Coordinates of C-alpha atoms in Angstrom, one line a residue:
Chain T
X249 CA 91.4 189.8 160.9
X250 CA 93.1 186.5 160.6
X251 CA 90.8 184.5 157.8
X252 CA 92.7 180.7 158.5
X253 CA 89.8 179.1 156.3
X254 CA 91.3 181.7 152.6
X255 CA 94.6 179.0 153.2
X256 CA 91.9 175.7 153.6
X257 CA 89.9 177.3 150.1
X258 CA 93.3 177.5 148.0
X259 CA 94.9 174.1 148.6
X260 CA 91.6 173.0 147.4
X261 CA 91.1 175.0 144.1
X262 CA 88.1 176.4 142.5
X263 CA 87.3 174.9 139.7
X264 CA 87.4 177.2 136.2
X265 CA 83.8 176.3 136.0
X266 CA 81.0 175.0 137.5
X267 CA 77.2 174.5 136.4
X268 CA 74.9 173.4 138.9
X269 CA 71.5 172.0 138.3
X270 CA 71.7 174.3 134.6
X271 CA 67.8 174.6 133.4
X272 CA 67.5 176.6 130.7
X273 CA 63.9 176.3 128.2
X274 CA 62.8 178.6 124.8
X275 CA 59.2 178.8 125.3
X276 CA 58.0 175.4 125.5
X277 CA 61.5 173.9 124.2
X278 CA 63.4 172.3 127.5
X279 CA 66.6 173.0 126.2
X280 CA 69.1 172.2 129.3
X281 CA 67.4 170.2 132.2
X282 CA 69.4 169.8 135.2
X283 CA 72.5 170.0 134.0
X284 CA 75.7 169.9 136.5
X285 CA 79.4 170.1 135.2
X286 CA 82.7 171.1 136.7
X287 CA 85.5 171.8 134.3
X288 CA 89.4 172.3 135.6
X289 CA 91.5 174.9 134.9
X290 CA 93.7 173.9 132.0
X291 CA 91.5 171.0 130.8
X292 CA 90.2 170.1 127.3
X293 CA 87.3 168.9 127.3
X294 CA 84.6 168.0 124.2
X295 CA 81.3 168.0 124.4
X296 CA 79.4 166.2 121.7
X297 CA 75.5 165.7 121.0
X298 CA 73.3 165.7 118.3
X299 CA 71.2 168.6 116.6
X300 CA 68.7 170.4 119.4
X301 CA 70.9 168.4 122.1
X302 CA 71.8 171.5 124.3
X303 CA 75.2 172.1 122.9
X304 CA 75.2 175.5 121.6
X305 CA 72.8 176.8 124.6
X306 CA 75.3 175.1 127.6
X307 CA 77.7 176.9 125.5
X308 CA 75.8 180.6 125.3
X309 CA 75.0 179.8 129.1
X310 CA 78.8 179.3 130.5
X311 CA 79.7 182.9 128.9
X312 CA 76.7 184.6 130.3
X313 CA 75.1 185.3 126.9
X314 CA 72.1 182.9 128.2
X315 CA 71.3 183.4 132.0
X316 CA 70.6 180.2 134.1
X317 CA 66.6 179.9 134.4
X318 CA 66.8 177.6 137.3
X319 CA 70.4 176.7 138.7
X320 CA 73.5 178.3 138.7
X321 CA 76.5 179.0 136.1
X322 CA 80.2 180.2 137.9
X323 CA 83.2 181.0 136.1
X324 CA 86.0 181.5 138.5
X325 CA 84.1 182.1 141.2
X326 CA 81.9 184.7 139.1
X327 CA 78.1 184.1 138.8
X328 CA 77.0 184.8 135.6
X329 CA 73.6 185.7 137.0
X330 CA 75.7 189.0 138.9
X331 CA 75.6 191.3 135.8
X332 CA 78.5 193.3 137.1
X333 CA 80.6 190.0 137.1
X334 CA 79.4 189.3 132.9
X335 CA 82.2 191.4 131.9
X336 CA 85.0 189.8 133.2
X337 CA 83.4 186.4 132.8
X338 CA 83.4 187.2 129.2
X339 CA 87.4 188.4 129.1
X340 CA 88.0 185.3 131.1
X341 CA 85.8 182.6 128.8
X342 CA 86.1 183.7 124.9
X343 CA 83.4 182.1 122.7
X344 CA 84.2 181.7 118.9
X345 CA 81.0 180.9 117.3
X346 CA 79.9 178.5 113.9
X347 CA 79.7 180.8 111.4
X348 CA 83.2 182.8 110.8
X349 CA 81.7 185.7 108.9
X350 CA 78.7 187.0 111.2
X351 CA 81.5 187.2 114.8
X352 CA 83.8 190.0 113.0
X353 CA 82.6 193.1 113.6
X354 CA 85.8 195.5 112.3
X355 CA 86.4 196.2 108.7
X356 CA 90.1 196.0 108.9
X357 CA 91.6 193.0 110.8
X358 CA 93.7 194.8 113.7
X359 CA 90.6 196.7 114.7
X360 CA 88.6 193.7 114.8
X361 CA 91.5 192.4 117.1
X362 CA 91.3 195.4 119.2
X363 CA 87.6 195.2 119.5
X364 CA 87.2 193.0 122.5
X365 CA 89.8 195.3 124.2
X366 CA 88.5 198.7 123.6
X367 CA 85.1 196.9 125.0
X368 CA 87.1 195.9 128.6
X369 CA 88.8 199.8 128.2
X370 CA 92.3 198.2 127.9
X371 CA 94.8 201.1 127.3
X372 CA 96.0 202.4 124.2
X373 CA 100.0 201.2 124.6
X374 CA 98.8 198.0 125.8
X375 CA 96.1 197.4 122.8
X376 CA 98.7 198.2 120.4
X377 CA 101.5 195.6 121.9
X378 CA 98.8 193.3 122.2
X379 CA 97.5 193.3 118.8
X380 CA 100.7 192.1 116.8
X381 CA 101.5 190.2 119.1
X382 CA 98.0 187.9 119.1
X383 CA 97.8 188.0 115.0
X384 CA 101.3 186.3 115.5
X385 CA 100.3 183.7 117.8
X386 CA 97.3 182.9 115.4
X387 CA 99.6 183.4 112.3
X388 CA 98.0 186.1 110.8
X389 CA 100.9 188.9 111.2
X390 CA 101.8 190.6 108.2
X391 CA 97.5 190.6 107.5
X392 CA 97.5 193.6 109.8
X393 CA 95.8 196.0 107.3
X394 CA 93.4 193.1 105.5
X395 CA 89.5 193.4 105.0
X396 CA 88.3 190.3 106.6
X397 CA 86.3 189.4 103.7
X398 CA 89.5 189.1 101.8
X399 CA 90.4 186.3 104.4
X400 CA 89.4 182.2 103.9
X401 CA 87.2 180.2 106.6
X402 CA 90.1 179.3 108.6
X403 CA 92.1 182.5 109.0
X404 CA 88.8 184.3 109.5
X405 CA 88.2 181.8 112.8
X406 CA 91.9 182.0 113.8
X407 CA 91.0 186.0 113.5
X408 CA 88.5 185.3 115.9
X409 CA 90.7 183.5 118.7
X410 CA 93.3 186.3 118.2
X411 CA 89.9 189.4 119.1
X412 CA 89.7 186.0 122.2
X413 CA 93.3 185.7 122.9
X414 CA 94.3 189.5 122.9
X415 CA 91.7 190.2 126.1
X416 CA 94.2 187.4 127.7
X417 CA 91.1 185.1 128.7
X418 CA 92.1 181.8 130.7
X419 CA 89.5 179.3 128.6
X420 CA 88.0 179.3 125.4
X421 CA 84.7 177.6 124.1
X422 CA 84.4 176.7 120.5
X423 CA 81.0 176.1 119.5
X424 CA 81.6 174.4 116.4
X425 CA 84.1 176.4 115.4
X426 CA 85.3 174.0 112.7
X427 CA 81.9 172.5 110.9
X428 CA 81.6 176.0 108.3
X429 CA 85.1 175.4 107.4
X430 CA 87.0 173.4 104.9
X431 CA 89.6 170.3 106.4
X432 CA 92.4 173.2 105.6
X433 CA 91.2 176.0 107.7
X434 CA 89.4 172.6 110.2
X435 CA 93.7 172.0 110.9
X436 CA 95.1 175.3 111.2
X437 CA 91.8 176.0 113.8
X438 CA 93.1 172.5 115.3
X439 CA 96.7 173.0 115.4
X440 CA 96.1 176.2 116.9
X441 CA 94.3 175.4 119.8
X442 CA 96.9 172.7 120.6
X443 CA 99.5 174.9 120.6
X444 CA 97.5 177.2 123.2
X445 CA 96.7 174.2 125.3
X446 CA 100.9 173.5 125.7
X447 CA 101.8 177.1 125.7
X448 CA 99.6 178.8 127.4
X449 CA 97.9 176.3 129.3
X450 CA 94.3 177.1 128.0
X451 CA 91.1 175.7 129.0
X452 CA 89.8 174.6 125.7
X453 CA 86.1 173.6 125.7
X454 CA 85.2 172.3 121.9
X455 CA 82.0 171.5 121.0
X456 CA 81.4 169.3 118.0
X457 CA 79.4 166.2 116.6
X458 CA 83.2 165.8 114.6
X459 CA 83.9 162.5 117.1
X460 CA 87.6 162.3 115.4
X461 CA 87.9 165.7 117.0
X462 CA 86.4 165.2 120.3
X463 CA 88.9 162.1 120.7
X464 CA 91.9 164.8 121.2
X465 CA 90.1 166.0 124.3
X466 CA 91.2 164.7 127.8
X467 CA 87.6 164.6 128.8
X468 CA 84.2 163.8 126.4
X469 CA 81.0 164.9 127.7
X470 CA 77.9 163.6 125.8
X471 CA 74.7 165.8 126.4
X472 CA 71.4 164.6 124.8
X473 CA 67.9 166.5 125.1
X474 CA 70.0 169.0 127.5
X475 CA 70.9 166.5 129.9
X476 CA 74.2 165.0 130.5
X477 CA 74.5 161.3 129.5
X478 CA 78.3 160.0 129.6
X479 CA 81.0 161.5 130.4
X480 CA 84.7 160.4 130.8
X481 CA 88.0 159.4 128.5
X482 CA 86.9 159.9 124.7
X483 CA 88.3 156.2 124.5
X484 CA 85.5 154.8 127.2
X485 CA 82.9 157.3 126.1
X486 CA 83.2 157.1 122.5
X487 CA 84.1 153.3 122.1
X488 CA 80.5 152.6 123.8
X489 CA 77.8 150.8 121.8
X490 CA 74.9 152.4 122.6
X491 CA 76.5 155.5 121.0
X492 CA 73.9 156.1 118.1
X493 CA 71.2 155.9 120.9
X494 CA 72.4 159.8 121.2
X495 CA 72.4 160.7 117.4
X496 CA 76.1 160.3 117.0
X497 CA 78.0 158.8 114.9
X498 CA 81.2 156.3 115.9
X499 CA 84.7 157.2 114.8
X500 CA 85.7 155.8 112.2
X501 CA 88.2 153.7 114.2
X502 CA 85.6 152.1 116.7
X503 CA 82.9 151.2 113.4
X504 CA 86.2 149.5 112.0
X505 CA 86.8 147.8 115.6
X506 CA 83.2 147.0 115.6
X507 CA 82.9 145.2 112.0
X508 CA 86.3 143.5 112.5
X509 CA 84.6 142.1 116.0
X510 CA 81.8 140.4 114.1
X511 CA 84.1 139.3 111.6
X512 CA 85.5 137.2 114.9
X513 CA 89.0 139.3 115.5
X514 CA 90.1 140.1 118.7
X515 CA 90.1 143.8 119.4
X516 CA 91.0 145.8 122.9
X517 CA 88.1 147.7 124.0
X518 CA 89.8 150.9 124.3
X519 CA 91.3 151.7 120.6
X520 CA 89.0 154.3 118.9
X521 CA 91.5 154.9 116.2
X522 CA 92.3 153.5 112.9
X523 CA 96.0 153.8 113.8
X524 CA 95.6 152.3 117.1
X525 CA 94.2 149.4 115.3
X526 CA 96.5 148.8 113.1
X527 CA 99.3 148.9 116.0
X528 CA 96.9 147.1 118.3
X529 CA 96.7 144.0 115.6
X530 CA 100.0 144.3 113.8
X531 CA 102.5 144.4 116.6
X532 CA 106.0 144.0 114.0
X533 CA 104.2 147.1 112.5
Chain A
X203 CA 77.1 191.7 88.6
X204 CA 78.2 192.9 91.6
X205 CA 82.1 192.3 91.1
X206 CA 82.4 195.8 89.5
X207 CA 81.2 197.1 93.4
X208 CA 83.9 197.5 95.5
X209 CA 83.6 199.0 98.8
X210 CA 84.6 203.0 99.1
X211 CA 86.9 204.6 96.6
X212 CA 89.9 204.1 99.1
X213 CA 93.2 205.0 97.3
X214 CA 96.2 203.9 99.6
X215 CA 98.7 206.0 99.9
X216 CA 101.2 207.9 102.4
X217 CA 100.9 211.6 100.1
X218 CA 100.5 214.9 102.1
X219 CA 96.5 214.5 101.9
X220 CA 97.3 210.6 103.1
X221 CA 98.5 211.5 106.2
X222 CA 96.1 214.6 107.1
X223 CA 93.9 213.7 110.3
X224 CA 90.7 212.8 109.4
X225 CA 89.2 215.5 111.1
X226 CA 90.8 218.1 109.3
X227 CA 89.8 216.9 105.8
X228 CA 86.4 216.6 106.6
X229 CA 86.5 220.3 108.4
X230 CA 87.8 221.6 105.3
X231 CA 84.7 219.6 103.3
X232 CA 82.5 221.5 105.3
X233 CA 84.3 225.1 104.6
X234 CA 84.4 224.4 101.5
X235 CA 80.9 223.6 101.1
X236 CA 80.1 226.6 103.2
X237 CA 82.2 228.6 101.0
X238 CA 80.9 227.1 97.5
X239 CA 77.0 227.8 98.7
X240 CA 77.7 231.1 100.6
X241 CA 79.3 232.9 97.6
X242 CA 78.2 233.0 94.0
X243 CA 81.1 234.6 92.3
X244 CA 83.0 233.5 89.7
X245 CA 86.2 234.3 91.2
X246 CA 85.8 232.9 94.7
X247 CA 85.4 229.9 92.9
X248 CA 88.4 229.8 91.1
X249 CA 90.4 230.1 94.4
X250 CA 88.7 227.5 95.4
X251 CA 89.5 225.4 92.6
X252 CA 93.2 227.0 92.7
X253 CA 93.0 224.6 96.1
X254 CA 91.3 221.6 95.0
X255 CA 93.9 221.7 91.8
X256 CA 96.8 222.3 94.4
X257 CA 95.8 219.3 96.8
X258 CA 95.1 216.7 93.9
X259 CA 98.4 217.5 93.2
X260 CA 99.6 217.0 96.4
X261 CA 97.5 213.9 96.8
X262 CA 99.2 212.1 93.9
X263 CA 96.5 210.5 92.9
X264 CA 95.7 208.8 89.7
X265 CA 93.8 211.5 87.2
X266 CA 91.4 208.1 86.2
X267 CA 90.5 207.7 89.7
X268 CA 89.8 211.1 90.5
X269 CA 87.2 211.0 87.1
X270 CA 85.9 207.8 88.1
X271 CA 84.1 210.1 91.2
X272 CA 83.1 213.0 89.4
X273 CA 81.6 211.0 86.4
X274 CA 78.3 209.8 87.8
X275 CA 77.2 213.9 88.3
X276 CA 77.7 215.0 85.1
X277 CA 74.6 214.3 83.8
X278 CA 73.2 216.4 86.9
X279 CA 75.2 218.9 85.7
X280 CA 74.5 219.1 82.3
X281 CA 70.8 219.1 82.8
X282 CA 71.0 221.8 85.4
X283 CA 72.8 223.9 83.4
X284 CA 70.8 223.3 81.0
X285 CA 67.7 224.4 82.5
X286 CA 69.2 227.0 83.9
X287 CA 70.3 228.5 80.4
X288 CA 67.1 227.7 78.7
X289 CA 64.8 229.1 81.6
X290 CA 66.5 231.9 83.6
X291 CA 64.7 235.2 82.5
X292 CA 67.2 238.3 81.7
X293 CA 69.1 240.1 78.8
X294 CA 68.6 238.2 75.8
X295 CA 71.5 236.4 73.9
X296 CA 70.0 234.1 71.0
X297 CA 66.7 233.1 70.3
X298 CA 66.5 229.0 69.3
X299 CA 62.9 228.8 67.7
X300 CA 60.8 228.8 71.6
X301 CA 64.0 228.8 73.6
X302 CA 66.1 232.0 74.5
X303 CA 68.9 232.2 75.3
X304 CA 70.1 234.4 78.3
X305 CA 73.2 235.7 79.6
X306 CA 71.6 235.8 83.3
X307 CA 70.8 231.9 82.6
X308 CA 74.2 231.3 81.1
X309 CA 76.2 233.0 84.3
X310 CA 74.2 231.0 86.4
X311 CA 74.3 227.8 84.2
X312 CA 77.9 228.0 84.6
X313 CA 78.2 229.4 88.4
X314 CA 76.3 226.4 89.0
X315 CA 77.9 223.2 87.3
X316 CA 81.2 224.9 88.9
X317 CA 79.5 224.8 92.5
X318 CA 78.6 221.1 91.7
X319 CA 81.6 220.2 90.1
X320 CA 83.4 221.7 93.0
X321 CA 81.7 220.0 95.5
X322 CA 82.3 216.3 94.6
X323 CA 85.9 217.2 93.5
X324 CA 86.7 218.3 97.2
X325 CA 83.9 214.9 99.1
X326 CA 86.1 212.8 96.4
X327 CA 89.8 214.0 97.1
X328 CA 88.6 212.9 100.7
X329 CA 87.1 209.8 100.7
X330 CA 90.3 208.9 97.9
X331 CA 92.9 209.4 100.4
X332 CA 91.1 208.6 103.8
X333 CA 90.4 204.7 105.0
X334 CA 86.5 204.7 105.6
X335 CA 87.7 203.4 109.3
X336 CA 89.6 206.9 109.5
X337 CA 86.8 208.7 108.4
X338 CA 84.2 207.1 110.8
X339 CA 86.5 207.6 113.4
X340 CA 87.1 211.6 112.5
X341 CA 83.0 211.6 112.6
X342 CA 82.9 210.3 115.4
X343 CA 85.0 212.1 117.5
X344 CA 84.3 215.4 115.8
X345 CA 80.6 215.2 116.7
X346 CA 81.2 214.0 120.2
X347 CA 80.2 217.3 121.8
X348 CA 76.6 216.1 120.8
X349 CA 76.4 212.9 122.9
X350 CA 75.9 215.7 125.9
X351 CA 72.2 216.0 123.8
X352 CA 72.3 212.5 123.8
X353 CA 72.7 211.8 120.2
X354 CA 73.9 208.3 120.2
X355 CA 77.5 209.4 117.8
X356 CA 79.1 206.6 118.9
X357 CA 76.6 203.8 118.2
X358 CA 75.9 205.8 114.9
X359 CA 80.1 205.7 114.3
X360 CA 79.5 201.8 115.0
X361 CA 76.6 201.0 112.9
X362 CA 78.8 202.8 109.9
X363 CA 81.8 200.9 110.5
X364 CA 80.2 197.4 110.5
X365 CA 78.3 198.4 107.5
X366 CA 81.7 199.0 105.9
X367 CA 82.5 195.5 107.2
X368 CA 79.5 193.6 106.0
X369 CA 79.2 195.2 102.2
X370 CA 81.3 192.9 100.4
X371 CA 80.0 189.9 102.6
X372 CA 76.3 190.9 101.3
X373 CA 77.4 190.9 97.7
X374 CA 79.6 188.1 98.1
X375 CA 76.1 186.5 99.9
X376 CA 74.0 187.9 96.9
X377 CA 76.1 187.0 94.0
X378 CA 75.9 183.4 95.8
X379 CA 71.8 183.5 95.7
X380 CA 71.8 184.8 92.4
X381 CA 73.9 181.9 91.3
X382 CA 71.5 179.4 93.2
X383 CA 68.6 181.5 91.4
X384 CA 69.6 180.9 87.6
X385 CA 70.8 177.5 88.8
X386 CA 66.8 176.9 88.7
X387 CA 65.7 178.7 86.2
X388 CA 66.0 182.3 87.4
X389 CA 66.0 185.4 84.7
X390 CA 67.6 188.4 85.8
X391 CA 69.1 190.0 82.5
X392 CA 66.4 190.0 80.2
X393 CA 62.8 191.8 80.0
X394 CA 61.7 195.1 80.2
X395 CA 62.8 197.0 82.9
X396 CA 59.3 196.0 85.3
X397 CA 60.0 192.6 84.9
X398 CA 63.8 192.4 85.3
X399 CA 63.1 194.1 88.7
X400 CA 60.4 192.1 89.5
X401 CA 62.9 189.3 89.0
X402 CA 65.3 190.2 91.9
X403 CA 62.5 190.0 94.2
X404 CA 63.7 186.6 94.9
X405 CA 67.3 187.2 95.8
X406 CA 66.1 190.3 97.8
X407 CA 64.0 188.3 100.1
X408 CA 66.6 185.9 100.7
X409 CA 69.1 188.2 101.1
X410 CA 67.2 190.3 103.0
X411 CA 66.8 187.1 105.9
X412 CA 70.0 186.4 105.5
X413 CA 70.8 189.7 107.1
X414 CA 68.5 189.5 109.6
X415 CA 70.2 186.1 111.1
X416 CA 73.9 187.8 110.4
X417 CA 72.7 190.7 112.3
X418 CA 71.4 188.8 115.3
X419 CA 74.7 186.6 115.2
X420 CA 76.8 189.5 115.3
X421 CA 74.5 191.2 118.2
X422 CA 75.7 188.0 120.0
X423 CA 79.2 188.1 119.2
X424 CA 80.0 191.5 120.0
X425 CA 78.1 190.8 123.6
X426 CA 80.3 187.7 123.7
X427 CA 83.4 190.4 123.7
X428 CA 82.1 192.0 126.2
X429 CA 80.8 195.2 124.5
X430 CA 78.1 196.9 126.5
X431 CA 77.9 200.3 124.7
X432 CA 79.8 203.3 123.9
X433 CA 80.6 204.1 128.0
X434 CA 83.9 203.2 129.0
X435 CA 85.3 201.7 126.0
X436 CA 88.8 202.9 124.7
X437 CA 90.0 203.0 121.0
X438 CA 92.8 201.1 119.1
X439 CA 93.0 204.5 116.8
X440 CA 94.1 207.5 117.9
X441 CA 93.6 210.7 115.7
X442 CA 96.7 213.1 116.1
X443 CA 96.4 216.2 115.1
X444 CA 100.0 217.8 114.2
X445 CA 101.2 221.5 113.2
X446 CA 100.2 220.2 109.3
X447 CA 96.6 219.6 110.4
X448 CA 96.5 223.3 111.6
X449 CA 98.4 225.0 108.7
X450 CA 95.9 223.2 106.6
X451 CA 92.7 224.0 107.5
X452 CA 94.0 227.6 108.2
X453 CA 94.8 227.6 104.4
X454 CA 91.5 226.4 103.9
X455 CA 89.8 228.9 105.8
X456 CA 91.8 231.4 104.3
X457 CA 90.6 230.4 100.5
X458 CA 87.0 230.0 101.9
X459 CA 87.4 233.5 103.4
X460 CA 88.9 234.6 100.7
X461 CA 86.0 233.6 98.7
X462 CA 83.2 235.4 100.9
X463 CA 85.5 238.5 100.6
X464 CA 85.6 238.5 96.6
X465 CA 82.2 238.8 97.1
X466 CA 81.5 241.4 99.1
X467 CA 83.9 243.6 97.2
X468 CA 81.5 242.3 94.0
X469 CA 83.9 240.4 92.0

């Protein structure tokens, strides 16, 4: 039977993920009220808040790990709420968590790769091409045959995105992947997912109340007591000056555009960087 | 404090006994065993050590490393055998003021230690040249025909495996509290022996919630990675058995049975 509305759907794509009207509550806590998102395929977006804001429950919520109360949650056209579909949600939308010791589960590193594979039933030949090749993406080959307790903060969370990136998902959420880790291990977690974002084209959603960090995304969303309250450009959202109203704290380039302001120097609205300032006000520079 | 406990006895290596399948080494544990507690001669247990002397060689393992194992029972030893000489009713040998001497209590003083000795000897040489991974695997899969009574192997085989994973975090974790501990004030090295255990109750309990959170992370991040139990999983390792693994045990059924027959004819 002839379906002419499949050829309508495609040239006007699903997004990778879509939360509608996202309630989610601990007891008497309201952690997520109402929330609605849509996030691309291949976009990088950062959402920020502050302590108890609904960050680390949206992100427990778009994996399944936390089923919508009220609302819905659909990664690529998969409810989370179908718990057939949690599965391949889960291969689809990896989520490497805070704290890099309590998410590895093998005591020898390739294993803990293989984990996440053996789960989805992946076949031998394929686990074991897989394997080398994600520690090498990560830069971990050659640690093959490590105890992960042997391993620093940073390689332990690029060990995580390798267990992620060997079940070939199409996004990843970092729940504050970076805040247990020192500024070494913060860049080589960094670096990584940038180079995942050009090569492979991933989905990256970071979480983070880092606002430096959240100004490399192409999108900032802003939750506060689980609701969504800005959202656009990190250069819009985060320039704003009603930004501590949310319990965050302005990059350090927008408090610098912000003293030199009172100070009576003209400065464009939209440079949230220390470097854009200095280009922005010394031109010859 | 806890730097002097590393995890398993683990000796790398690629020797004959390295590359054994798991399975077969701790098959030939559990002969042996069988062997050791089914026969009481003096003989039977020479063959056996004949084997154990054999596969140490064959192991090439460092003689230290091989002691550092056996050491802790040789207190257990000596008291047993002591007892055993000292109490064991029979033919008289000496008389020590109350004690006598036997040479029932002496046979079996010595049958004994050798059974012990024996024992850990054979546990060691496996646990020396076998990753703990290999060896939960080999468990695992040799005790599969029991998930039919529904004994939960493979959860078991899990719970194992991250145990192996999260020992050196937990002392890493403790050595860090114990640190915070004397920091303020804390005592942990001297007192009598009440009070020096008295004073670990307060990195226990720390330690102890500390777990608890860890464990319910973890819980999270193994759902995260899509793990829904044992059923339809498949493995990174695969255990091959080759014509060595059969020659092997075979020997080691042959030495067991040789044993049992030494016996019988009442050597």
């Amino acid at each position: 039977m002839a379906r002419p509305w499949l050829a309508l759907s495609s040239s006007n794509p699903v997004p990778f993920i879509a939360v509608e009207g996202l309630h989610h509550s601990f007891g008497d806590v309201q952690a997520l009220s109402g929330l609605d998102l849509t996030i691309q395929h291949g976009a990088f977006v950062a959402i920020v808040g502050g302590n108890g804001s609904g960050k680390s429950t949206l992100a427990r919520c778009l994996n399944g790990l936390l089923l919508p109360q009220q609302g819905s949650v659909t990664v690529a056209g998969l409810s989370t709420s179908d718990p057939a579909a949690l599965p391949e949600i889960r291969r689809r939308l990896g989520l490497v968590f805070q704290n890099p010791d309590n998410q590895i589960v093998a005591p020898v590193v390739e294993d803990d790769v293989a984990f996440g594979m053996e789960n989805l039933g992946v076949p031998y030949e394929t686990m074991r091409e897989r394997v080398p090749w994600a520690l090498e993406v990560v830069g971990l080959e050659g640690m093959e045959e490590r105890a992960p307790s042997t391993l620093s903060g940073g390689q332990k969370q690029r060990l995580a995105i390798a267990g992620i990136l060997a079940m070939e998902p199409q996004g990843i959420i970092l729940d504050e992947a970076t805040s247990m880790i020192d500024p070494q291990g913060r860049r080589e977690v960094l670096s990584l997912i940038q180079k995942l974002r050009r090569e492979r084209s991933m989905t990256v959603i970071w979480i983070t109340h880092h606002m430096e960090e959240a100004l490399l995304a192409d999108e900032v969303v802003v939750l506060h007591q689980g609701t969504i309250v800005a959202q656009g450009k990190p250069a819009r959202v985060l320039a704003r000056p009603d930004l501590e109203r949310w319990n965050l704290v302005p990059p350090p380039g927008v408090l610098l555009a912000r003293a030199l302001r009172e100070e009576g120097v003209v400065v464009p609205e939209d440079v949230v960087t220390v470097e854009g300032l200095v280009d922005a006000l010394c031109p010859s520079n | 404090m806890w730097q002097g406990l590393t995890l398993g006895q683990y000796w790398p290596g690629h020797s004959f006994l390295h590359r054994l399948d798991p399975r077969t080494k701790i098959l030939a544990v559990g002969l042996l065993i069988v062997a050791l507690f089914g026969t009481r001669s003096l003989t039977g247990y020479g063959l056996v050590a004949l084997l154990l002397f054999w596969s140490t060689f064959l192991a090439r393992l460092p003689i230290a490393k091989l002691w550092r194992g056996l050491r802790p029972i040789l207190i257990l030893v000596l008291v047993t055998a002591l007892i055993n000489i000292f109490t064991l009713p029979g033919e008289v040998w000496t008389r020590m003021g109350p004690l006598t001497i036997t040479r029932e209590g002496v046979e079996m003083a010595i049958l004994l230690s050798l059974r012990l000795v024996l024992l850990v000897w054979a546990t060691t040489l496996m646990t020396l040249t076998t990753a703990p991974l290999q060896l939960t695997d080999g468990l695992e899969t040799l005790f599969a025909f029991l998930k039919k009574v529904r004994v939960p192997v493979h959860e078991m085989a899990l719970m194992m495996a991250i145990a192996l994973r999260f020992i050196p975090t937990l002392f890493e974790e403790a050595d860090r509290i114990q640190k915070a501990q004397m920091s303020r004030g804390a005592d942990f090295e001297s007192g009598s022996l009440p009070q020096r255990v008295k004073a670990l109750l307060p990195l226990l309990v720390p330690l102890f919630v500390s777990s608890f959170r860890r464990a319910e992370e973890l819980a999270l991040a193994m759902e995260a990675r899509a793990y829904t139990g044992g059923k339809g999983r498949t493995r990174y390792r695969r255990l091959r058995w080759t014509v060595r693994d059969t020659l092997s045990l075979a020997l080691v059924l042959l030495v067991g049975a040789g044993a049992f027959a030494l016996k019988a004819v009442g050597f």
